[in-house]
PDB file of N, CA and C in Angstrom:
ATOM      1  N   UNK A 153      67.508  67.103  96.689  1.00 56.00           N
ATOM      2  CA  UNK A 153      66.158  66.954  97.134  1.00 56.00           C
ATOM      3  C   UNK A 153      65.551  68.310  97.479  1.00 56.00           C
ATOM      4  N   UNK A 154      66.125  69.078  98.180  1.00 55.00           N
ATOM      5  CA  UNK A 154      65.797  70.482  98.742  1.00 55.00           C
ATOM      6  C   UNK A 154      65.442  71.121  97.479  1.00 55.00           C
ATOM      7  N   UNK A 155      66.466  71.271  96.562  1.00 60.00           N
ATOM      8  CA  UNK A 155      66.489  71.788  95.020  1.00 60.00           C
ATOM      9  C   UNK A 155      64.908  71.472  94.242  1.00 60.00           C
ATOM     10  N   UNK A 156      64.408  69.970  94.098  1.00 64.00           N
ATOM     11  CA  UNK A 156      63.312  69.729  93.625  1.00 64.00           C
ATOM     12  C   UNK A 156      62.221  70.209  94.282  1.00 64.00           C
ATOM     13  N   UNK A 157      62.382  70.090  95.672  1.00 56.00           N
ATOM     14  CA  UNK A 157      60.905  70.968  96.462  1.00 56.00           C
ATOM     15  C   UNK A 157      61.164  72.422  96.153  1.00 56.00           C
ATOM     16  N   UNK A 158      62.145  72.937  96.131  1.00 51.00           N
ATOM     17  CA  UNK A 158      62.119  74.405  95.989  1.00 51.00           C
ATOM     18  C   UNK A 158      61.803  74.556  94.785  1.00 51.00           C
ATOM     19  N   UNK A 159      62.010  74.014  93.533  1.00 56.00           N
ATOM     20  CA  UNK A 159      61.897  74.124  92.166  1.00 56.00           C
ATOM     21  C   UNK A 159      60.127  74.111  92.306  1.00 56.00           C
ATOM     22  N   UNK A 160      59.453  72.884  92.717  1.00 59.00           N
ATOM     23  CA  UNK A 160      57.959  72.232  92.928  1.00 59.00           C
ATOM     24  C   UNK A 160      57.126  73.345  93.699  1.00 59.00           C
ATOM     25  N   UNK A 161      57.910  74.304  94.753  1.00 61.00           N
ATOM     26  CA  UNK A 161      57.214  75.417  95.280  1.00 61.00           C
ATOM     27  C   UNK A 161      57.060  76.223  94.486  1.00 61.00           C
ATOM     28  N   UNK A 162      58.202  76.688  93.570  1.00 58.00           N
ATOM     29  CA  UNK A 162      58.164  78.229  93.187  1.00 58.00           C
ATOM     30  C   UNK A 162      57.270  77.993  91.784  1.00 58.00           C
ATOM     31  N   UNK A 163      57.146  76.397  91.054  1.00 58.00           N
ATOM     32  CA  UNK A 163      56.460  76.104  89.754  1.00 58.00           C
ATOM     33  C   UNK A 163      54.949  76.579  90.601  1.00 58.00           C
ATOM     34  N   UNK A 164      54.426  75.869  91.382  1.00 54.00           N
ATOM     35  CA  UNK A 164      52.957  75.831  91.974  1.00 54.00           C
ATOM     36  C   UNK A 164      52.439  77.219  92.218  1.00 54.00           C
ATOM     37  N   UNK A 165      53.742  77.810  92.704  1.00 54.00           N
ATOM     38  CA  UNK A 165      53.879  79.657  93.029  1.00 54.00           C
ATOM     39  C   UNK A 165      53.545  80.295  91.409  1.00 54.00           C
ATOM     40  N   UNK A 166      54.036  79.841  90.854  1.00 56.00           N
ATOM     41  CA  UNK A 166      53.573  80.454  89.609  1.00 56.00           C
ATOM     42  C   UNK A 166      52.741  80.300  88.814  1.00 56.00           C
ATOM     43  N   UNK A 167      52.043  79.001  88.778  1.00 51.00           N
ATOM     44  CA  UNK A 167      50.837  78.661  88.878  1.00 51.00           C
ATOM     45  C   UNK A 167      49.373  79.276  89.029  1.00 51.00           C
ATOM     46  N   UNK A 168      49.557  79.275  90.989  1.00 51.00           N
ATOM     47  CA  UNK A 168      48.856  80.172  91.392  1.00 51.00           C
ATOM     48  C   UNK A 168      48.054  81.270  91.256  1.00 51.00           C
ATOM     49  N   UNK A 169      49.947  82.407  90.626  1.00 55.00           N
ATOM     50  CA  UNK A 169      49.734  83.090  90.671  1.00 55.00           C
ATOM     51  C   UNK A 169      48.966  83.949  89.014  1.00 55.00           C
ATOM     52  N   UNK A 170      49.724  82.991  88.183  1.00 57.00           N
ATOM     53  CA  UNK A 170      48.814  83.109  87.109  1.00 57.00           C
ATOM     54  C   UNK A 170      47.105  82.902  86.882  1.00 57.00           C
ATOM     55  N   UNK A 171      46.729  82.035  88.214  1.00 57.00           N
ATOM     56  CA  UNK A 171      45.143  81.745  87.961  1.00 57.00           C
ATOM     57  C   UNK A 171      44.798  83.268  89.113  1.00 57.00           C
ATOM     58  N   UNK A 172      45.323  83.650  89.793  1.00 57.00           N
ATOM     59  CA  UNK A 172      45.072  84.983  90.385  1.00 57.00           C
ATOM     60  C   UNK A 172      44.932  83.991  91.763  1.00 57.00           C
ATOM     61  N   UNK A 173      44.077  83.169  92.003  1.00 65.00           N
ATOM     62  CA  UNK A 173      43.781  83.340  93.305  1.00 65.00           C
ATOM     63  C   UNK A 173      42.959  83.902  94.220  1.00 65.00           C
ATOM     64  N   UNK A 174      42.800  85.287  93.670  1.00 82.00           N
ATOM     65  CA  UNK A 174      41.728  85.720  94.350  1.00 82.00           C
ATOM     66  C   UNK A 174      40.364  86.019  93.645  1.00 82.00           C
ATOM     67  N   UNK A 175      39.930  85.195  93.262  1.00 85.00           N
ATOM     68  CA  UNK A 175      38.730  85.426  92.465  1.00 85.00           C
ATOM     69  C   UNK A 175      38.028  86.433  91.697  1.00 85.00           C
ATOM     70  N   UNK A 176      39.314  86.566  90.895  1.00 92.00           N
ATOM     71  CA  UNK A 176      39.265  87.889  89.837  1.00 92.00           C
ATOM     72  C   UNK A 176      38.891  86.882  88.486  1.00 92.00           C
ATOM     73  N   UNK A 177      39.525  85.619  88.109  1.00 94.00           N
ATOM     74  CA  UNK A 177      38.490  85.171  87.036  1.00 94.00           C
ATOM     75  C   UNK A 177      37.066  85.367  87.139  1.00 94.00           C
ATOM     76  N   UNK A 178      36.268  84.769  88.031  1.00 95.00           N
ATOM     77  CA  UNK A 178      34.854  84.542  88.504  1.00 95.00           C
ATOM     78  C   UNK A 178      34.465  86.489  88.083  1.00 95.00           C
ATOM     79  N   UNK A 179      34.992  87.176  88.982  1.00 95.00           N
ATOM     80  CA  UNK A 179      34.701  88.733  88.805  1.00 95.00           C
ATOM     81  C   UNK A 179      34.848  89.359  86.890  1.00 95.00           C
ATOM     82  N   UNK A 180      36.349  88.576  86.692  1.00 96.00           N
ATOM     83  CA  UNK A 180      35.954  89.089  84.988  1.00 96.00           C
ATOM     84  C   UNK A 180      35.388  88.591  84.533  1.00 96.00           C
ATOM     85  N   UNK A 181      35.255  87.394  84.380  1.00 97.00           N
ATOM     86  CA  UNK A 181      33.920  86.669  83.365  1.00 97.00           C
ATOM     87  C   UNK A 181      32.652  87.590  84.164  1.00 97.00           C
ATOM     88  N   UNK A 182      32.502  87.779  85.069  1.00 96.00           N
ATOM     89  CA  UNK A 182      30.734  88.318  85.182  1.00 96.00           C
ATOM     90  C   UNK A 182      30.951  89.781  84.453  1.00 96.00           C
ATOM     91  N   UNK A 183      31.851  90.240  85.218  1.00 97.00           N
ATOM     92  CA  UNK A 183      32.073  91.750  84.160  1.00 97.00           C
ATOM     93  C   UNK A 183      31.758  91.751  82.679  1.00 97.00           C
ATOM     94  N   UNK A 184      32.263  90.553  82.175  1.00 98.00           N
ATOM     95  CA  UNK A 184      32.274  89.935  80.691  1.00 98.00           C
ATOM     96  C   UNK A 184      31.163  90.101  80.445  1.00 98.00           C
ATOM     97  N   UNK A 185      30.380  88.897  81.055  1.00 98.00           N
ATOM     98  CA  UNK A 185      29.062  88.397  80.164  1.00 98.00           C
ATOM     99  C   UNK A 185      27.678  89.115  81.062  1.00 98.00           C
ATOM    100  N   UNK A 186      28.389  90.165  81.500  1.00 98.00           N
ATOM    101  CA  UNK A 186      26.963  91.389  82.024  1.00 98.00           C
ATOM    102  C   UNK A 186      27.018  92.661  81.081  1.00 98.00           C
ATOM    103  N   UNK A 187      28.297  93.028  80.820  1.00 98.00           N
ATOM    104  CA  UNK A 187      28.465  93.808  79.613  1.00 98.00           C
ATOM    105  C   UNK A 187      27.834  93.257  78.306  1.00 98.00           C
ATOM    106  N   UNK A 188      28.187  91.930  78.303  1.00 98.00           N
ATOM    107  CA  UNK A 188      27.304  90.905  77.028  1.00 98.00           C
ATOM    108  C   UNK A 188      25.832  90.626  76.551  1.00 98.00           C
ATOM    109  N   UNK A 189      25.558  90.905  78.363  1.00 98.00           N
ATOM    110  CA  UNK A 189      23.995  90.659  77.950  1.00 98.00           C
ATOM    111  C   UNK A 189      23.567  92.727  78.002  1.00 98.00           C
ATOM    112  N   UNK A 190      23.965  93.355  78.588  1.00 98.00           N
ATOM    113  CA  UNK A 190      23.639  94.873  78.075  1.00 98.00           C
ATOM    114  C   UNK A 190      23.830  95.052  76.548  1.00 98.00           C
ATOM    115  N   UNK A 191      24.875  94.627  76.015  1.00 98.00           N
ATOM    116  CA  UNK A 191      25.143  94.860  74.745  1.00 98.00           C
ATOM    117  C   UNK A 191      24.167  94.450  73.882  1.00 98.00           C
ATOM    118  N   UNK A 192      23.575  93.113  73.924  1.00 98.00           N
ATOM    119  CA  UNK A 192      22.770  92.013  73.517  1.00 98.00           C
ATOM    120  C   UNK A 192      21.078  93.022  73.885  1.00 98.00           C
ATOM    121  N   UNK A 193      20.890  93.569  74.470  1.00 98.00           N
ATOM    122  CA  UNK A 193      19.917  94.273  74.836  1.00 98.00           C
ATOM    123  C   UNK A 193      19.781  95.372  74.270  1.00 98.00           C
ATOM    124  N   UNK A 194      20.705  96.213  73.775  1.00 98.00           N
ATOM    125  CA  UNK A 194      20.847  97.172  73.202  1.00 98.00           C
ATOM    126  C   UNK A 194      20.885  96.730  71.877  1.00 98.00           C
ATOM    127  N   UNK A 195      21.326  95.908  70.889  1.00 98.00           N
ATOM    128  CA  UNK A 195      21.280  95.086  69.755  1.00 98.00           C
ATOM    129  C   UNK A 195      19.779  94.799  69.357  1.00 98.00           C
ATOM    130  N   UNK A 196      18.926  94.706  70.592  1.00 98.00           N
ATOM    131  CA  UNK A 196      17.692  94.082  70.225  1.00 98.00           C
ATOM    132  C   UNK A 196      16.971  95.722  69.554  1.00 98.00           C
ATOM    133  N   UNK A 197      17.469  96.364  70.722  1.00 98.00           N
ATOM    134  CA  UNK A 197      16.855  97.763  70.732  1.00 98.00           C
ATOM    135  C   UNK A 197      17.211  98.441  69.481  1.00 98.00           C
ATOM    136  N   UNK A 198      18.220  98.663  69.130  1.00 98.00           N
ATOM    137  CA  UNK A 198      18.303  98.679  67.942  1.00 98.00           C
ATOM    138  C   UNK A 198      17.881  98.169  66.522  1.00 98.00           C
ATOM    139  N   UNK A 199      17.910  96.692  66.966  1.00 98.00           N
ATOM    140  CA  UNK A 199      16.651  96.341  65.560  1.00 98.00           C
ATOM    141  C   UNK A 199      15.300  96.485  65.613  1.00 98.00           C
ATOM    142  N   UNK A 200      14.689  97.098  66.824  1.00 98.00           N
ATOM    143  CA  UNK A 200      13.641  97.306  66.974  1.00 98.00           C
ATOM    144  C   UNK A 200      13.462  99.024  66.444  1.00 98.00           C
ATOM    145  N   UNK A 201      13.925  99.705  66.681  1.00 98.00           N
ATOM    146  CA  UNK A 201      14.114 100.798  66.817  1.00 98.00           C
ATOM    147  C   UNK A 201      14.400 100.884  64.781  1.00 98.00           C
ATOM    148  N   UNK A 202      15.293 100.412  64.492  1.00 98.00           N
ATOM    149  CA  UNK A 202      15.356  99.859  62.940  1.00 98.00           C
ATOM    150  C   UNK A 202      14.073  99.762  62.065  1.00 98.00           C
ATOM    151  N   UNK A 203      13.216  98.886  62.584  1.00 98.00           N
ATOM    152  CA  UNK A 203      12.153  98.369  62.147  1.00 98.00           C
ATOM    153  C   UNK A 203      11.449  99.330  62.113  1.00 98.00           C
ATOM    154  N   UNK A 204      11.064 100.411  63.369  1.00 98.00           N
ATOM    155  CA  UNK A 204       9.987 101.432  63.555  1.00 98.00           C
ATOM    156  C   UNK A 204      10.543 102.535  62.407  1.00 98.00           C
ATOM    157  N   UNK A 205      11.295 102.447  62.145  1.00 98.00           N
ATOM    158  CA  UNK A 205      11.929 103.797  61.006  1.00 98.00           C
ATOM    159  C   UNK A 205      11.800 102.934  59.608  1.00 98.00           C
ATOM    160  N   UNK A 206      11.536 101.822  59.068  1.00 98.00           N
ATOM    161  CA  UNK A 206      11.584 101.339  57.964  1.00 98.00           C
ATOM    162  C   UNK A 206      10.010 101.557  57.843  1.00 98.00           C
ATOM    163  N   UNK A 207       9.410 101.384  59.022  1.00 97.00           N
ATOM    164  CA  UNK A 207       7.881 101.408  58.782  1.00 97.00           C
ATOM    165  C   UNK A 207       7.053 103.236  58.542  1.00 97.00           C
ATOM    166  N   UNK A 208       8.038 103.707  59.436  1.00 97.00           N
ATOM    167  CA  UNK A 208       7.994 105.082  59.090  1.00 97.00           C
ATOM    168  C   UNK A 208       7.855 105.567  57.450  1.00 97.00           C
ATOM    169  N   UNK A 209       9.583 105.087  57.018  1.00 97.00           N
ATOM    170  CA  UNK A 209       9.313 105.396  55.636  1.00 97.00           C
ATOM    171  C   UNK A 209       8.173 104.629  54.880  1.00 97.00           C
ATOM    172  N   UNK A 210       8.273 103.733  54.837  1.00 98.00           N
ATOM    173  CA  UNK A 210       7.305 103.164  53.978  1.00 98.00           C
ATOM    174  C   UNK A 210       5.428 103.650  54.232  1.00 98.00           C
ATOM    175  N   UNK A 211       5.148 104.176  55.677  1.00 96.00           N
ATOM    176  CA  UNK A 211       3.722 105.043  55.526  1.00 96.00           C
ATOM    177  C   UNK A 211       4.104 106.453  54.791  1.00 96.00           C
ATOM    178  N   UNK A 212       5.505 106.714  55.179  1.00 96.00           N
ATOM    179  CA  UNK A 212       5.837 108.449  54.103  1.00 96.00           C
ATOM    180  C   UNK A 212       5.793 108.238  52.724  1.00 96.00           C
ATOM    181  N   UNK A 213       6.518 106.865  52.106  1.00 97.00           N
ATOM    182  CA  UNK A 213       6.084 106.691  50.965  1.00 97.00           C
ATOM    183  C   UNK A 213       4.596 106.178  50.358  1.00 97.00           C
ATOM    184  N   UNK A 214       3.770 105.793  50.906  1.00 97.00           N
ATOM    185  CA  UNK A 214       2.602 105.628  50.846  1.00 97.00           C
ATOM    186  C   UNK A 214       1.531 107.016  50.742  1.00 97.00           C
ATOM    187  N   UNK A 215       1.871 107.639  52.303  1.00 96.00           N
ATOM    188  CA  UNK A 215       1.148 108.952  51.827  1.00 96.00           C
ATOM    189  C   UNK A 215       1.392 109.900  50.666  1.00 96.00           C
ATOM    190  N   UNK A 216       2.830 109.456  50.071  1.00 96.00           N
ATOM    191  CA  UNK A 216       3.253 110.801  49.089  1.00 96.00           C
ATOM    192  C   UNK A 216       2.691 109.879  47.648  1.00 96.00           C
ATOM    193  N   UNK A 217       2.321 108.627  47.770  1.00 96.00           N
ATOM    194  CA  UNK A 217       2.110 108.626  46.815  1.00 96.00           C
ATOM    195  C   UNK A 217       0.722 108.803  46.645  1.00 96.00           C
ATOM    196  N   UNK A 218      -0.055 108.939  47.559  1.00 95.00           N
ATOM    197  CA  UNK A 218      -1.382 109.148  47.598  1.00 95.00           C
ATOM    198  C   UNK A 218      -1.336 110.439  47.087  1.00 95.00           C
ATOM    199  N   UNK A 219      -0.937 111.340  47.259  1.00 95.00           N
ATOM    200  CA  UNK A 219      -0.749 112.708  47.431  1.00 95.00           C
ATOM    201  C   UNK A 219      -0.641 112.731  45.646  1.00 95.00           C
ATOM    202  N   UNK A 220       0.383 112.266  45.273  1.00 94.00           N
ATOM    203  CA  UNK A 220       0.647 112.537  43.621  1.00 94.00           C
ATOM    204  C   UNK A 220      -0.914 111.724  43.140  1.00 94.00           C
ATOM    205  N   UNK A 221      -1.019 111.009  43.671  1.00 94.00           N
ATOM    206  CA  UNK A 221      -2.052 110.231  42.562  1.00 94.00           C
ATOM    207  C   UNK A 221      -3.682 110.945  42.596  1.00 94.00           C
ATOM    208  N   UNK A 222      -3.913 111.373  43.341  1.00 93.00           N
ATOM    209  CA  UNK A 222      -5.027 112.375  44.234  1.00 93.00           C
ATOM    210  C   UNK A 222      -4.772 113.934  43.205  1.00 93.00           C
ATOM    211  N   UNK A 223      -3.737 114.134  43.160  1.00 93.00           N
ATOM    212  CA  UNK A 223      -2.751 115.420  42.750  1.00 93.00           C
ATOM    213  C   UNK A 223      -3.776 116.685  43.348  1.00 93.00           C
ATOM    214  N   UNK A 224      -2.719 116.414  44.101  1.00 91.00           N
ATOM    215  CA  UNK A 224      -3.615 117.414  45.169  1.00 91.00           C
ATOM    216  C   UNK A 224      -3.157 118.710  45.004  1.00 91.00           C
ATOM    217  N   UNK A 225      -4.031 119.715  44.870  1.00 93.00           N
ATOM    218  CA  UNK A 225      -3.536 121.258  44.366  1.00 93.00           C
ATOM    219  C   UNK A 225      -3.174 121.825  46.223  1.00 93.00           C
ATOM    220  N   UNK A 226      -1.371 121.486  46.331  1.00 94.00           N
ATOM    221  CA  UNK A 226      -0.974 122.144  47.314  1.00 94.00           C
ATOM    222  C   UNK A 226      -0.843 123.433  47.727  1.00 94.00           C
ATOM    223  N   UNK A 227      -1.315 124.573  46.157  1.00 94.00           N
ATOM    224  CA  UNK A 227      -0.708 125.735  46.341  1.00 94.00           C
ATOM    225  C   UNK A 227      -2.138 126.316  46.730  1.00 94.00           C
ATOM    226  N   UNK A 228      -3.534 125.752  46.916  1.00 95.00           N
ATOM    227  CA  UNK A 228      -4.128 126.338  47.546  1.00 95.00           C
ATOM    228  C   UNK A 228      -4.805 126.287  48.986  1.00 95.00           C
ATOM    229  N   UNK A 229      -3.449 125.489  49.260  1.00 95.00           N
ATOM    230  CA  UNK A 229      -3.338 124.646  50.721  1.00 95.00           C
ATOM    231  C   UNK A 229      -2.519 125.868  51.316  1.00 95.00           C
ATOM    232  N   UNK A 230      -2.869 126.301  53.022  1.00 96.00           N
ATOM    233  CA  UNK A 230      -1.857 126.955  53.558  1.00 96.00           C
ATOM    234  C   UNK A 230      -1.077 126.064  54.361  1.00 96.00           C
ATOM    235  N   UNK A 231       0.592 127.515  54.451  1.00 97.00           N
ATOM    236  CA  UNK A 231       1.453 126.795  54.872  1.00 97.00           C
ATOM    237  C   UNK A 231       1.576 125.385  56.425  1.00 97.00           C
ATOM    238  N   UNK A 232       0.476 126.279  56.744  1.00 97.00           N
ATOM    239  CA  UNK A 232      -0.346 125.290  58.459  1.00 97.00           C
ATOM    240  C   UNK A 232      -0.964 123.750  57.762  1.00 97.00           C
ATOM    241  N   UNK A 233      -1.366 123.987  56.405  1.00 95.00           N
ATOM    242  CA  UNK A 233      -1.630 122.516  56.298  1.00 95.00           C
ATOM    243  C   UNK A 233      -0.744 121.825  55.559  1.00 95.00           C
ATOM    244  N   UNK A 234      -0.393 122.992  54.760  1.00 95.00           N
ATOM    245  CA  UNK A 234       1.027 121.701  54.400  1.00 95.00           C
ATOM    246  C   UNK A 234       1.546 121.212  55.284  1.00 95.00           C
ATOM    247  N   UNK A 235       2.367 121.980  56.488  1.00 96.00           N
ATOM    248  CA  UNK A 235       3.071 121.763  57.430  1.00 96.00           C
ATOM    249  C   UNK A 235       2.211 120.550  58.216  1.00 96.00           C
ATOM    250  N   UNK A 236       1.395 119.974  58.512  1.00 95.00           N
ATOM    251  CA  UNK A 236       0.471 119.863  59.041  1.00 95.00           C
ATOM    252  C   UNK A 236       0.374 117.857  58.506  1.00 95.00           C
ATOM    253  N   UNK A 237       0.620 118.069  57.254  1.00 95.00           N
ATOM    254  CA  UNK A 237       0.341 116.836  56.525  1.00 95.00           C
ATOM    255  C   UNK A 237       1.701 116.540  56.266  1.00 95.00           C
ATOM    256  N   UNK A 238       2.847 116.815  56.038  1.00 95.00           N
ATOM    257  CA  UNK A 238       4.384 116.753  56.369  1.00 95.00           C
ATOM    258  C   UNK A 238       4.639 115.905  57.499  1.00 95.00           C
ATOM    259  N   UNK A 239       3.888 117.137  58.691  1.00 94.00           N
ATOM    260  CA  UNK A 239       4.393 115.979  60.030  1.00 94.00           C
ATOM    261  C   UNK A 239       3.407 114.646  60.788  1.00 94.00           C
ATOM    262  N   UNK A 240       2.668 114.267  59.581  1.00 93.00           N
ATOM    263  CA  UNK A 240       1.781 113.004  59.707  1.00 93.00           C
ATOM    264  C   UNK A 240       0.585 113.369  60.594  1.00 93.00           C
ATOM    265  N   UNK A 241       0.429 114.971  61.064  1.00 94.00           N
ATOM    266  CA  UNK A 241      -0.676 115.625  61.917  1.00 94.00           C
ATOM    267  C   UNK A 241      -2.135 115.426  61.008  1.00 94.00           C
ATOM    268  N   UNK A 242      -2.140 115.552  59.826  1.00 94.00           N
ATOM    269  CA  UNK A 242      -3.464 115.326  58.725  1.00 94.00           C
ATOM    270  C   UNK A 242      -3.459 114.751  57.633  1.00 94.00           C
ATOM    271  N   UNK A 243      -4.435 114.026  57.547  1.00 93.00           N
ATOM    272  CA  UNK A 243      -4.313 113.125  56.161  1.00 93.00           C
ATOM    273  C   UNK A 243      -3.642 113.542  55.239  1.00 93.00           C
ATOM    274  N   UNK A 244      -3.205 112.920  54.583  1.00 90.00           N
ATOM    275  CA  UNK A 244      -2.519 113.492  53.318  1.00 90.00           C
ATOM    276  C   UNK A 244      -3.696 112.990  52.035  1.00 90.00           C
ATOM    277  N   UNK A 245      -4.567 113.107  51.830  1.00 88.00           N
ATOM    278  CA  UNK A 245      -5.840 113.136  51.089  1.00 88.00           C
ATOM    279  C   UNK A 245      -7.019 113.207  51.504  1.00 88.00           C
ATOM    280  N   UNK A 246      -7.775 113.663  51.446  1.00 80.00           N
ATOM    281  CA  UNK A 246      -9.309 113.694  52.065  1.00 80.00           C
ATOM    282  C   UNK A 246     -10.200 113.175  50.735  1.00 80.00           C
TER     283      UNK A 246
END
């Protein structure tokens, strides 16, 4: 009899001690799913951030093609306006 309670203590003991006990599940799951939702936030940011650079290219390809179709005599453009229409500072056709 002694044998089965001692067996029934040390099973429950191990038990226990596998669920922790001290409320370290509750603490890792929040650790978990707060890292989850930062991550998830940063994911968004990233496809947002995605999007603003697809739209980028596609006005760079737009202006350059304006540029060829216009055929714009660049070489009597100075380097201030080339430079100028490069970094989306001036039309790229007038």
């Amino acid at each position: 009899m002694l044998n089965i309670k001692l067996m029934s203590i040390a099973a429950l003991t191990t038990v226990l001690a596998a669920c922790g006990g001290h409320g370290d599940d509750k603490l890792a799951d929040r650790v978990e799913n707060a890292a989850d939702v930062r991550a998830t936030v940063m994911e968004a940011k990233a496809d947002a951030i995605n999007a603003r650079a697809e739209d980028v290219r596609e006005v760079g390809e737009r202006r350059a093609n304006a540029i060829d179709a216009a055929d714009v005599n660049a070489a009597s453009m100075t380097e201030e306006q080339r430079d100028k229409i490069v970094a989306n500072e001036a039309p790229a056709v007038k």
